[in-house]
Amino acid sequence: MALRPADIARKLNISTSSLRHYEEWGLIPPVERSSNGYRIYTDLHVAYFECIRAMADGFGLLLTAEVLKNLQANQVGLAFWVVNEAQSSLHKEKIVFEETMKMIRETPPEAQKRNLTMKDIAKETGIPTTTIRYWEKIGLLSIPRSSDNNYRMFDQDHIRQIRVVHALKTSPYVYTYSLNGIKEIIQGLDFNDADKIKKISLDYQNHLDRINQLQMKGVRYLYRLCELLELVS
């Protein structure tokens, strides 16, 4: 059945220009035109559009495009593995952040006074020295220097700061934390303030839970599209 772009856009709560963009980017199968030049969308196109909308929220548009282009090439196995890798990355992100929060909560007060070098920090956090220097340069870290030799002076608080920056900054899904947002969190962070640490941890966990839920919804629409295409049994 031929469907009007306006009807599809209204159903999905998006603009007709978005439908055209998805078509131009190759995310849907070719669209036929009527004699007067109007696009002729079908139920199959609607299923693609629904899948795009569902997946983009949890996986992002770039990954969604890669998956749907694989489907059009009948590479359903490859498409599923792309999705699987993204879900695995989200799970790893959850583990990293949980370990970071655990480390922050369990670090004894006497450990905070240790004098550490850049190499010590890099070894303990697993973050390259070049990355640490860059984060300092753009204002994510504030590291005092010795008045004697101008060397950076690190302590355990800096390890915790670096771990928090890593957890917030490196995730491909954490679009809620801009550079300035991370700065505000780090600058206002008192590692002895248990309530604040708990709130950051809870906010981030809620964020990850939300992304996980959106990904599961995207997978449901993806599998439904594959059934419609008879790519799965």
Tab-separated table of C-alpha atoms in Angstrom:
chain	number	residue	atom	x	y	z
A	1	MET	CA	0.000	0.000	0.000
A	2	ALA	CA	1.357	3.422	-0.978
A	3	LEU	CA	1.713	5.835	1.931
A	4	ARG	CA	2.084	9.603	1.965
A	5	PRO	CA	5.252	11.065	3.551
A	6	ALA	CA	3.143	13.390	5.683
A	7	ASP	CA	1.205	10.462	7.162
A	8	ILE	CA	4.416	8.572	8.015
A	9	ALA	CA	6.042	11.662	9.493
A	10	ARG	CA	2.990	12.328	11.638
A	11	LYS	CA	2.934	8.740	12.872
A	12	LEU	CA	6.612	8.809	13.855
A	13	ASN	CA	6.513	12.390	15.127
A	14	ILE	CA	9.293	13.559	12.805
A	15	SER	CA	9.496	15.877	9.810
A	16	THR	CA	9.125	14.835	6.192
A	17	SER	CA	12.618	16.242	5.611
A	18	SER	CA	13.959	13.619	8.043
A	19	LEU	CA	12.368	10.920	5.871
A	20	ARG	CA	14.127	12.352	2.832
A	21	HIS	CA	17.443	12.502	4.678
A	22	TYR	CA	17.167	8.828	5.674
A	23	GLU	CA	16.521	8.022	2.034
A	24	GLU	CA	19.452	10.147	0.816
A	25	TRP	CA	21.789	8.477	3.319
A	26	GLY	CA	20.826	5.024	2.032
A	27	LEU	CA	19.184	3.877	5.244
A	28	ILE	CA	16.068	2.577	3.477
A	29	PRO	CA	15.495	0.631	0.241
A	30	PRO	CA	15.060	2.633	-2.996
A	31	VAL	CA	11.797	4.565	-3.212
A	32	GLU	CA	9.728	4.539	-6.373
A	33	ARG	CA	8.119	7.707	-7.729
A	34	SER	CA	4.661	8.263	-9.127
A	35	SER	CA	4.100	9.800	-12.554
A	36	ASN	CA	3.886	13.245	-10.960
A	37	GLY	CA	7.158	12.738	-9.051
A	38	TYR	CA	5.791	11.986	-5.593
A	39	ARG	CA	7.572	9.368	-3.491
A	40	ILE	CA	5.730	6.088	-3.067
A	41	TYR	CA	6.475	4.716	0.388
A	42	THR	CA	5.342	1.210	1.328
A	43	ASP	CA	4.787	-0.671	4.587
A	44	LEU	CA	8.357	-1.943	4.273
A	45	HIS	CA	9.671	1.610	4.233
A	46	VAL	CA	7.592	2.366	7.314
A	47	ALA	CA	9.207	-0.610	9.085
A	48	TYR	CA	12.644	0.772	8.190
A	49	PHE	CA	11.698	4.239	9.425
A	50	GLU	CA	10.371	2.816	12.697
A	51	CYS	CA	13.573	0.835	13.151
A	52	ILE	CA	15.706	3.921	12.512
A	53	ARG	CA	13.813	5.950	15.077
A	54	ALA	CA	13.941	3.190	17.687
A	55	MET	CA	17.627	2.364	17.203
A	56	ALA	CA	18.989	5.893	16.894
A	57	ASP	CA	18.045	6.786	20.476
A	58	GLY	CA	20.052	3.931	21.957
A	59	PHE	CA	22.809	3.344	19.417
A	60	GLY	CA	23.192	6.640	17.584
A	61	LEU	CA	22.461	7.361	13.940
A	62	LEU	CA	25.885	6.351	12.573
A	63	LEU	CA	25.718	2.833	13.989
A	64	THR	CA	22.058	2.552	12.986
A	65	ALA	CA	22.992	3.462	9.416
A	66	GLU	CA	25.731	0.818	9.365
A	67	VAL	CA	23.319	-1.837	10.618
A	68	LEU	CA	20.551	-1.026	8.120
A	69	LYS	CA	22.941	-0.883	5.186
A	70	ASN	CA	24.124	-4.368	6.163
A	71	LEU	CA	20.512	-5.555	6.176
A	72	GLN	CA	19.980	-4.214	2.662
A	73	ALA	CA	23.069	-6.165	1.600
A	74	ASN	CA	21.550	-9.299	3.202
A	75	GLN	CA	24.357	-9.314	5.791
A	76	VAL	CA	22.117	-9.899	8.791
A	77	GLY	CA	24.844	-11.710	10.744
A	78	LEU	CA	27.199	-8.763	10.399
A	79	ALA	CA	24.423	-6.342	11.350
A	80	PHE	CA	23.706	-8.278	14.555
A	81	TRP	CA	27.390	-8.375	15.533
A	82	VAL	CA	27.652	-4.603	15.122
A	83	VAL	CA	24.762	-4.241	17.558
A	84	ASN	CA	26.276	-6.821	19.897
A	85	GLU	CA	29.568	-4.920	20.037
A	86	ALA	CA	27.765	-1.703	20.970
A	87	GLN	CA	25.876	-3.456	23.760
A	88	SER	CA	29.123	-4.984	24.992
A	89	SER	CA	30.729	-1.525	25.069
A	90	LEU	CA	27.865	-0.203	27.174
A	91	HIS	CA	28.299	-3.069	29.637
A	92	LYS	CA	32.043	-2.404	29.877
A	93	GLU	CA	31.293	1.250	30.517
A	94	LYS	CA	29.033	0.226	33.407
A	95	ILE	CA	31.792	-1.908	34.922
A	96	VAL	CA	34.398	0.872	34.601
A	97	PHE	CA	32.168	3.378	36.334
A	98	GLU	CA	31.221	0.959	39.127
A	99	GLU	CA	34.917	0.256	39.744
A	100	THR	CA	35.620	3.999	39.742
A	101	MET	CA	32.940	4.730	42.329
A	102	LYS	CA	34.080	1.781	44.461
A	103	MET	CA	37.655	3.042	44.400
A	104	ILE	CA	36.519	6.531	45.411
A	105	ARG	CA	34.465	5.233	48.328
A	106	GLU	CA	37.095	2.817	49.631
A	107	THR	CA	40.298	4.884	49.391
A	108	PRO	CA	41.600	5.372	52.976
A	109	PRO	CA	42.329	8.981	54.070
A	110	GLU	CA	46.040	8.303	54.579
A	111	ALA	CA	46.378	7.285	50.923
A	112	GLN	CA	45.345	10.777	49.840
A	113	LYS	CA	48.631	12.223	51.100
A	114	ARG	CA	50.885	10.101	48.917
A	115	ASN	CA	53.150	12.033	46.575
A	116	LEU	CA	52.863	10.520	43.123
A	117	THR	CA	54.599	11.146	39.815
A	118	MET	CA	53.017	11.358	36.390
A	119	LYS	CA	54.279	7.833	35.678
A	120	ASP	CA	52.727	6.576	38.938
A	121	ILE	CA	49.389	8.116	37.978
A	122	ALA	CA	49.468	6.671	34.452
A	123	LYS	CA	50.355	3.209	35.766
A	124	GLU	CA	47.672	3.198	38.455
A	125	THR	CA	44.864	4.553	36.253
A	126	GLY	CA	45.835	3.036	32.916
A	127	ILE	CA	45.469	6.480	31.308
A	128	PRO	CA	48.409	7.591	29.079
A	129	THR	CA	50.478	10.535	30.311
A	130	THR	CA	49.697	12.397	27.075
A	131	THR	CA	45.967	12.141	27.832
A	132	ILE	CA	46.448	13.344	31.404
A	133	ARG	CA	48.447	16.344	30.168
A	134	TYR	CA	45.735	17.121	27.604
A	135	TRP	CA	42.976	16.961	30.219
A	136	GLU	CA	45.014	19.344	32.361
A	137	LYS	CA	45.481	21.671	29.378
A	138	ILE	CA	41.745	21.923	28.633
A	139	GLY	CA	40.878	22.449	32.276
A	140	LEU	CA	39.450	19.070	33.283
A	141	LEU	CA	42.235	18.624	35.841
A	142	SER	CA	43.933	21.137	38.107
A	143	ILE	CA	47.324	19.831	39.225
A	144	PRO	CA	49.583	21.856	41.554
A	145	ARG	CA	53.306	22.120	40.861
A	146	SER	CA	56.306	22.072	43.117
A	147	SER	CA	57.815	25.480	43.867
A	148	ASP	CA	61.266	23.837	43.802
A	149	ASN	CA	61.330	22.158	40.393
A	150	ASN	CA	57.900	22.930	38.849
A	151	TYR	CA	57.079	19.205	38.694
A	152	ARG	CA	53.427	18.235	38.911
A	153	MET	CA	52.406	17.058	42.387
A	154	PHE	CA	49.813	14.278	42.361
A	155	ASP	CA	48.001	12.595	45.227
A	156	GLN	CA	45.226	10.023	45.522
A	157	ASP	CA	42.557	12.654	44.846
A	158	HIS	CA	44.040	13.159	41.386
A	159	ILE	CA	43.723	9.442	40.679
A	160	ARG	CA	40.070	9.645	41.583
A	161	GLN	CA	39.560	12.772	39.488
A	162	ILE	CA	41.196	11.109	36.485
A	163	ARG	CA	39.025	8.023	36.847
A	164	VAL	CA	35.871	10.126	37.029
A	165	VAL	CA	36.905	12.160	33.966
A	166	HIS	CA	37.622	8.939	32.092
A	167	ALA	CA	34.253	7.467	33.040
A	168	LEU	CA	32.356	10.610	32.021
A	169	LYS	CA	34.325	11.625	28.938
A	170	THR	CA	35.222	8.490	27.023
A	171	SER	CA	31.765	6.967	26.708
A	172	PRO	CA	30.235	7.157	23.240
A	173	TYR	CA	26.808	7.326	24.820
A	174	VAL	CA	27.270	10.056	27.431
A	175	TYR	CA	25.944	12.966	25.396
A	176	THR	CA	24.468	14.429	28.602
A	177	TYR	CA	27.969	15.360	29.798
A	178	SER	CA	29.535	18.167	27.754
A	179	LEU	CA	33.087	19.365	28.356
A	180	ASN	CA	31.806	22.176	30.565
A	181	GLY	CA	29.510	19.742	32.348
A	182	ILE	CA	32.431	17.491	33.237
A	183	LYS	CA	34.423	20.512	34.430
A	184	GLU	CA	31.576	21.522	36.748
A	185	ILE	CA	31.360	18.021	38.192
A	186	ILE	CA	35.110	17.764	38.789
A	187	GLN	CA	35.524	21.294	40.151
A	188	GLY	CA	32.640	20.902	42.562
A	189	LEU	CA	33.557	17.393	43.625
A	190	ASP	CA	34.491	16.800	47.247
A	191	PHE	CA	35.658	13.211	47.471
A	192	ASN	CA	34.893	13.241	51.185
A	193	ASP	CA	31.278	14.229	50.490
A	194	ALA	CA	29.598	10.837	50.494
A	195	ASP	CA	26.206	12.251	49.517
A	196	LYS	CA	27.590	13.984	46.430
A	197	ILE	CA	29.531	10.907	45.352
A	198	LYS	CA	26.362	8.864	45.786
A	199	LYS	CA	24.345	11.318	43.693
A	200	ILE	CA	26.879	11.291	40.824
A	201	SER	CA	26.945	7.520	40.910
A	202	LEU	CA	23.141	7.280	40.932
A	203	ASP	CA	22.722	9.834	38.116
A	204	TYR	CA	25.232	8.034	35.938
A	205	GLN	CA	23.704	4.628	36.694
A	206	ASN	CA	20.273	5.945	35.763
A	207	HIS	CA	21.737	7.255	32.523
A	208	LEU	CA	23.251	3.876	31.668
A	209	ASP	CA	19.998	2.114	32.569
A	210	ARG	CA	18.126	4.454	30.230
A	211	ILE	CA	20.523	3.821	27.342
A	212	ASN	CA	20.301	0.075	27.958
A	213	GLN	CA	16.508	0.265	27.825
A	214	LEU	CA	16.616	2.266	24.587
A	215	GLN	CA	19.010	-0.245	23.059
A	216	MET	CA	16.692	-3.125	23.942
A	217	LYS	CA	13.840	-1.265	22.260
A	218	GLY	CA	16.008	-0.726	19.179
A	219	VAL	CA	16.879	-4.414	19.033
A	220	ARG	CA	13.188	-5.312	19.165
A	221	TYR	CA	12.403	-3.116	16.155
A	222	LEU	CA	15.483	-4.395	14.331
A	223	TYR	CA	14.468	-8.021	14.770
A	224	ARG	CA	10.917	-7.237	13.692
A	225	LEU	CA	12.297	-5.659	10.516
A	226	CYS	CA	14.454	-8.732	9.892
A	227	GLU	CA	11.383	-10.950	10.224
A	228	LEU	CA	9.550	-8.792	7.706
A	229	LEU	CA	12.514	-9.127	5.331
A	230	GLU	CA	12.604	-12.893	5.997
A	231	LEU	CA	16.266	-12.648	7.029
A	232	VAL	CA	15.727	-14.644	10.244
A	233	SER	CA	13.890	-17.907	10.788
